[in-house]
Amino acid sequence: MPINNNLKMKGTLSLAALGGAMVLMASPAQAEQWRGWNIHPPGYPNSIALEDFAKEVAKKTDGRIEPKVYNNAVLGDQPDAIEQTRNGALDFANFNMGPMGPIVNATNVLSLPFIFKSPDDMYRIMDGEIGDRFADALAKKNLIALSWFGSGARSLYNTDHPVKTPDDAKGLKVRVMNNDLYVQMIDELGGNATPMPYGDVYQALKTGVIDGAENNYPSYESSGHYEVAKYYSLTEHLILPECLCIAKSSWEDLSAEDQKMVREAAENAAKEQRQLWQKRVEKSKQKVLDSGVTINKVNDKSAFQARMQPIYDEFIKQNPDLESLVTDIQAAQK
Ligand code: BDP
């Protein structure tokens, strides 16, 4: 018996080894596995674009690189994922420029409320020379921004009344993304800001830890926040670009030819994300309306804008080197 068993095992082992060798021969030698971070659920415009980026990279490199996208922030919340990508523990990601501010100071310019007049202005400016300046700042912190995604305009929403004037936000406890500028932004409206990971907001709204938050229609809808916070007020105070970013270490491992292919794939992903975004905004808006959400027009946005002036003044005072970036963005929208 023991002899037989031994023989059987040996046979099994060698067959397995042979199988392994065949697999190795069939797939390209040492395929590079890339781990990609995504905060959104499957089916969200960004998720679809990232999936397609992964497929295109695998195809263009004949499987030498195998990117895999991990959705729903399962690899960590955004500030944590930014660090992981900076140190190469993650290979690529779709990051919003809001929580990027504490790490790449120049990107705080993008978080100044009302800095962009419309998503189209944002796209045009980020696709040009000004966008390259942000990409340079990111590269200094080990993040290679290959293309820019959109995230629409963020508006305030809360549980028990419309916010039509700045004073309507007085006393509100509002969740913001991790960035001091947003704490100041809510302060200027007389509210109390709580920075908190995206994934914790639903529960915090439900239990009354916060009264509201702020986001674009697709996130307001896909996160389920609209089920709890039924007043969505069109303040449109932030129009934030997002990057498709690669870890510098993963980028530098690529040949010049592969870099070109990966960049192309990222640019295609951005085109796709922007198209899908448009459709998703309409779909999400309809869905929240159907569920009984009240959408409030803000007739005088300039009242909100005026409240933000101290943020600009202080920012420029503290970051004189970034003043030209602010004024160049403003001048590009005149
Ligand atoms: C969404 C962004 C995502 C942010 C999230 C948030 O796409 O990157 O993490 O808002 O509010 O719109 O945290």
Coordinates of C-alpha atoms and ligand atoms in Angstrom, one line a residue:
M1 CA 0.0 0.0 0.0
P2 CA 2.5 2.6 1.0
I3 CA 4.6 1.9 -2.1
N4 CA 1.5 2.2 -4.3
N5 CA 0.5 5.4 -2.7
N6 CA 4.0 6.8 -3.1
L7 CA 4.0 5.9 -6.8
K8 CA 0.6 7.5 -7.2
M9 CA 1.7 10.7 -5.5
K10 CA 4.8 10.9 -7.6
G11 CA 2.7 10.4 -10.7
T12 CA 0.3 13.1 -9.6
L13 CA 3.1 15.5 -8.8
S14 CA 5.0 15.1 -12.0
L15 CA 1.7 15.6 -14.0
A16 CA 1.0 18.7 -12.0
A17 CA 4.5 20.0 -12.6
L18 CA 4.1 19.3 -16.3
G19 CA 0.8 21.1 -16.3
G20 CA 2.5 24.0 -14.6
A21 CA 5.3 24.1 -17.1
M22 CA 2.8 24.1 -19.9
V23 CA 0.8 27.0 -18.4
L24 CA 4.1 28.9 -18.1
M25 CA 4.9 28.3 -21.7
A26 CA 1.4 29.2 -22.9
S27 CA 1.3 32.5 -21.1
P28 CA 4.0 35.1 -21.6
A29 CA 7.0 34.8 -19.3
Q30 CA 6.6 36.6 -16.0
A31 CA 3.4 38.5 -16.7
E32 CA 3.3 41.6 -14.5
Q33 CA 0.3 41.6 -12.2
W34 CA -1.0 45.1 -11.6
R35 CA -3.4 45.9 -8.8
G36 CA -5.7 48.8 -9.4
W37 CA -7.7 50.7 -6.8
N38 CA -11.2 52.0 -7.4
I39 CA -13.7 53.4 -4.9
H40 CA -16.8 52.9 -6.9
P41 CA -19.1 49.9 -7.5
P42 CA -19.1 47.9 -10.7
G43 CA -21.2 49.5 -13.4
Y44 CA -20.2 53.1 -12.3
P45 CA -18.7 55.1 -15.2
N46 CA -15.2 55.1 -13.6
S47 CA -15.4 51.4 -12.9
I48 CA -16.3 50.5 -16.5
A49 CA -13.5 52.8 -17.8
L50 CA -11.0 51.3 -15.5
E51 CA -12.0 47.7 -16.5
D52 CA -11.6 48.7 -20.1
F53 CA -8.2 50.3 -19.4
A54 CA -7.1 47.0 -17.8
K55 CA -8.3 45.0 -20.8
E56 CA -6.6 47.3 -23.3
V57 CA -3.3 47.2 -21.4
A58 CA -3.4 43.4 -21.3
K59 CA -4.2 43.2 -25.0
K60 CA -1.7 45.8 -26.1
T61 CA 1.1 44.2 -24.2
D62 CA 0.1 40.7 -25.3
G63 CA -0.5 39.8 -21.7
R64 CA 2.9 40.9 -20.4
I65 CA 1.0 43.1 -18.0
E66 CA -2.2 41.9 -16.4
P67 CA -4.0 44.7 -14.6
K68 CA -6.8 43.9 -12.2
V69 CA -9.3 46.4 -10.8
Y70 CA -10.5 46.1 -7.2
N71 CA -13.8 48.0 -6.8
N72 CA -15.6 49.4 -3.8
A73 CA -12.4 50.6 -2.0
V74 CA -11.8 47.0 -0.8
L75 CA -8.0 47.8 -0.8
G76 CA -8.4 50.8 1.6
D77 CA -10.0 54.2 1.7
Q78 CA -8.8 56.9 -0.6
P79 CA -6.1 58.7 1.5
D80 CA -4.7 55.3 2.3
A81 CA -4.8 54.1 -1.3
I82 CA -3.0 57.3 -2.4
E83 CA -0.1 56.3 -0.1
Q84 CA -0.1 52.7 -1.3
T85 CA 0.2 53.9 -4.9
R86 CA 2.9 56.3 -4.0
N87 CA 5.0 53.6 -2.5
G88 CA 4.2 51.0 -5.2
A89 CA 2.1 48.7 -3.1
L90 CA -0.7 49.4 -5.6
D91 CA 0.0 49.9 -9.3
F92 CA -2.7 52.1 -10.6
A93 CA -5.9 53.9 -9.4
N94 CA -8.5 56.5 -10.1
F95 CA -8.1 59.3 -7.6
N96 CA -10.2 62.4 -7.0
M97 CA -8.1 65.5 -6.6
G98 CA -9.9 66.4 -3.3
P99 CA -8.2 64.0 -1.0
M100 CA -5.0 64.5 -3.0
G101 CA -4.6 68.0 -1.6
P102 CA -2.9 67.0 1.7
I103 CA -0.2 65.1 -0.2
V104 CA 0.3 67.2 -3.4
N105 CA -0.2 70.7 -2.3
A106 CA -0.6 72.2 -5.8
T107 CA -3.7 70.1 -6.3
N108 CA -5.4 72.1 -3.5
V109 CA -5.9 74.8 -6.2
L110 CA -8.5 72.4 -7.7
S111 CA -10.3 72.3 -4.4
L112 CA -10.9 76.0 -4.1
P113 CA -14.7 76.3 -4.3
F114 CA -16.0 77.5 -7.7
I115 CA -12.6 77.6 -9.3
F116 CA -14.1 76.0 -12.4
K117 CA -17.2 77.4 -14.0
S118 CA -18.4 74.2 -15.6
P119 CA -17.2 70.6 -16.1
D120 CA -16.4 71.5 -19.7
D121 CA -14.1 74.3 -18.6
M122 CA -12.5 71.8 -16.2
Y123 CA -11.9 69.3 -19.0
R124 CA -10.5 71.9 -21.4
I125 CA -8.1 73.3 -18.8
M126 CA -6.9 70.0 -17.4
D127 CA -6.3 68.6 -20.9
G128 CA -4.0 71.6 -21.7
E129 CA -0.8 73.0 -20.3
I130 CA -2.3 73.8 -16.9
G131 CA -3.2 70.1 -16.5
D132 CA 0.4 69.2 -17.2
R133 CA 1.5 71.4 -14.3
F134 CA -0.7 69.4 -12.0
A135 CA 0.7 66.2 -13.5
D136 CA 4.2 67.4 -12.8
A137 CA 3.4 68.1 -9.2
L138 CA 1.9 64.6 -8.8
A139 CA 4.9 63.1 -10.4
K140 CA 7.1 64.7 -7.8
K141 CA 5.1 62.6 -5.3
N142 CA 5.5 59.4 -7.2
L143 CA 2.1 59.5 -9.0
I144 CA 2.0 59.5 -12.8
A145 CA -1.2 61.0 -13.9
L146 CA -1.9 59.6 -17.4
S147 CA -5.4 61.1 -18.0
W148 CA -8.1 63.0 -16.4
F149 CA -11.6 61.7 -15.6
G150 CA -14.6 63.9 -14.7
S151 CA -16.7 63.9 -11.6
G152 CA -19.3 66.5 -12.5
A153 CA -20.3 69.1 -10.0
R154 CA -20.7 68.5 -6.3
S155 CA -23.7 69.9 -4.4
L156 CA -24.8 69.9 -0.8
Y157 CA -27.5 67.4 0.4
N158 CA -29.0 66.9 3.8
T159 CA -31.8 65.2 5.7
D160 CA -34.3 67.9 6.6
H161 CA -34.5 71.1 4.6
P162 CA -33.4 72.6 1.3
V163 CA -30.3 74.8 1.2
K164 CA -31.1 77.7 -1.0
T165 CA -29.0 80.4 0.6
P166 CA -25.7 80.2 2.5
D167 CA -27.6 80.7 5.8
D168 CA -29.7 77.6 5.2
A169 CA -26.5 75.6 5.8
K170 CA -26.0 77.2 9.2
G171 CA -25.5 74.6 12.0
L172 CA -25.5 71.6 9.6
K173 CA -23.1 68.8 10.3
V174 CA -21.6 68.0 6.9
R175 CA -19.3 65.2 5.9
V176 CA -16.5 66.3 3.7
M177 CA -13.6 64.5 2.0
N178 CA -10.2 64.5 3.7
N179 CA -9.0 68.1 3.0
D180 CA -8.8 71.1 5.4
L181 CA -10.1 73.4 2.6
Y182 CA -13.4 71.6 2.8
V183 CA -13.6 72.1 6.6
Q184 CA -13.0 75.8 5.9
M185 CA -15.6 75.8 3.2
I186 CA -18.3 74.4 5.5
D187 CA -17.1 76.8 8.3
E188 CA -17.7 79.8 6.1
L189 CA -21.3 78.7 5.7
G190 CA -21.7 78.4 9.5
G191 CA -21.8 74.6 9.4
N192 CA -19.6 71.9 11.1
A193 CA -17.6 69.8 8.8
T194 CA -16.5 66.2 9.5
P195 CA -13.9 64.6 7.3
M196 CA -14.8 60.9 6.9
P197 CA -14.1 58.1 4.5
Y198 CA -16.7 57.8 1.8
G199 CA -17.7 54.3 2.8
D200 CA -18.8 55.5 6.3
V201 CA -21.1 58.2 5.2
Y202 CA -24.3 56.2 4.6
Q203 CA -24.3 54.9 8.2
A204 CA -23.4 58.3 9.6
L205 CA -26.3 59.8 7.8
K206 CA -28.6 57.1 9.0
T207 CA -27.6 57.4 12.6
G208 CA -27.7 61.2 12.6
V209 CA -23.9 61.6 13.3
I210 CA -24.1 64.0 10.3
D211 CA -27.0 65.9 8.7
G212 CA -25.6 65.9 5.2
A213 CA -22.7 65.6 2.8
E214 CA -21.9 66.8 -0.7
N215 CA -21.3 65.0 -3.9
N216 CA -22.3 64.7 -7.6
Y217 CA -25.5 63.0 -8.7
P218 CA -23.9 59.6 -9.6
S219 CA -22.2 59.2 -6.2
Y220 CA -25.2 60.6 -4.3
E221 CA -27.2 57.9 -6.0
S222 CA -24.8 54.9 -6.2
S223 CA -23.8 55.3 -2.5
G224 CA -27.5 55.2 -1.4
H225 CA -27.1 58.5 0.4
Y226 CA -30.2 59.8 -1.4
E227 CA -32.3 57.2 0.6
V228 CA -31.5 59.1 3.8
A229 CA -30.7 62.7 2.8
K230 CA -33.6 63.7 0.6
Y231 CA -32.8 67.4 0.0
Y232 CA -30.3 67.9 -2.8
S233 CA -29.4 71.6 -3.3
L234 CA -27.6 72.6 -6.5
T235 CA -24.7 74.6 -5.0
E236 CA -22.3 73.0 -7.5
H237 CA -19.4 74.3 -5.4
L238 CA -16.8 71.9 -6.5
I239 CA -15.9 70.6 -10.0
L240 CA -13.1 68.2 -9.3
P241 CA -10.9 66.4 -11.8
E242 CA -9.8 62.8 -11.1
C243 CA -6.7 61.1 -12.4
L244 CA -6.0 57.7 -13.8
C245 CA -2.7 57.5 -12.0
I246 CA 0.1 54.9 -12.1
A247 CA 2.6 54.3 -9.4
K248 CA 5.9 55.8 -10.4
S249 CA 7.7 52.5 -9.7
S250 CA 5.4 50.5 -12.0
W251 CA 5.7 53.2 -14.6
E252 CA 9.5 53.2 -14.6
D253 CA 9.5 49.4 -15.0
L254 CA 8.0 49.8 -18.4
S255 CA 9.9 50.1 -21.7
A256 CA 9.3 53.4 -23.5
E257 CA 7.1 51.5 -26.0
D258 CA 4.9 50.0 -23.2
Q259 CA 4.7 53.4 -21.6
K260 CA 3.3 54.8 -24.8
M261 CA 0.7 51.9 -25.0
V262 CA -0.3 52.3 -21.4
R263 CA -0.8 56.1 -21.8
E264 CA -2.9 55.6 -24.9
A265 CA -5.1 53.1 -23.0
A266 CA -5.5 55.6 -20.2
E267 CA -6.5 58.4 -22.6
N268 CA -9.0 56.1 -24.2
A269 CA -10.4 55.3 -20.7
A270 CA -10.8 59.0 -20.0
K271 CA -12.7 59.5 -23.2
E272 CA -15.0 56.6 -22.3
Q273 CA -15.4 57.7 -18.7
R274 CA -16.4 61.2 -19.8
Q275 CA -19.0 59.9 -22.2
L276 CA -20.5 57.4 -19.7
W277 CA -20.5 60.2 -17.1
Q278 CA -22.9 62.3 -19.1
K279 CA -25.4 59.5 -19.4
R280 CA -25.0 58.4 -15.8
V281 CA -25.7 61.9 -14.4
E282 CA -29.1 61.9 -16.2
K283 CA -29.9 58.3 -15.0
S284 CA -28.9 59.0 -11.4
K285 CA -30.9 62.3 -11.3
Q286 CA -34.0 60.5 -12.6
K287 CA -33.5 57.7 -10.1
V288 CA -33.3 60.0 -7.1
L289 CA -36.2 62.1 -8.3
D290 CA -38.3 58.9 -8.7
S291 CA -37.5 58.0 -5.1
G292 CA -38.9 61.3 -3.8
V293 CA -35.8 63.4 -3.5
T294 CA -36.3 67.2 -3.7
I295 CA -33.9 68.9 -6.0
N296 CA -33.5 72.6 -5.1
K297 CA -32.3 75.2 -7.5
V298 CA -29.9 77.7 -6.0
N299 CA -31.0 81.0 -7.6
D300 CA -28.1 83.1 -6.4
K301 CA -24.9 81.1 -6.5
S302 CA -22.9 84.2 -6.2
A303 CA -24.0 84.5 -2.5
F304 CA -22.2 81.1 -1.9
Q305 CA -19.3 82.2 -4.0
A306 CA -18.9 85.4 -2.0
R307 CA -18.7 83.4 1.2
M308 CA -15.7 81.6 -0.2
Q309 CA -13.5 84.7 -0.7
P310 CA -11.6 84.3 2.7
I311 CA -10.6 80.8 1.6
Y312 CA -9.0 82.2 -1.6
D313 CA -7.3 85.0 0.3
E314 CA -5.9 82.8 3.0
F315 CA -4.8 80.1 0.5
I316 CA -2.9 82.6 -1.6
K317 CA -1.3 84.2 1.5
Q318 CA -0.1 80.8 2.6
N319 CA 0.9 79.6 -0.9
P320 CA 2.2 82.5 -2.8
D321 CA 3.9 80.1 -5.2
L322 CA 0.5 78.8 -6.3
E323 CA -1.1 82.2 -7.0
S324 CA -0.3 82.0 -10.7
L325 CA -1.9 78.6 -11.0
V326 CA -5.1 80.1 -9.5
T327 CA -5.1 83.2 -11.7
D328 CA -4.2 81.2 -14.8
I329 CA -7.2 79.0 -14.3
Q330 CA -9.4 82.0 -13.7
A331 CA -8.0 83.8 -16.8
A332 CA -8.7 80.7 -19.0
Q333 CA -12.4 81.0 -18.2
K334 CA -13.0 84.6 -19.0
Ligands
BDP1 C1 -16.9 60.7 -5.5 C2 -15.4 60.6 -6.0 C3 -14.6 59.7 -5.1 C4 -14.6 60.3 -3.7 C5 -16.1 60.4 -3.2 C6 -16.2 61.0 -1.8 O1 -15.5 60.0 -7.3 O2 -13.3 59.6 -5.6 O3 -14.0 59.5 -2.8 O4 -16.8 61.2 -4.2 O5 -17.0 61.9 -1.6 O6 -17.6 61.6 -6.3 O7 -15.4 60.6 -1.0

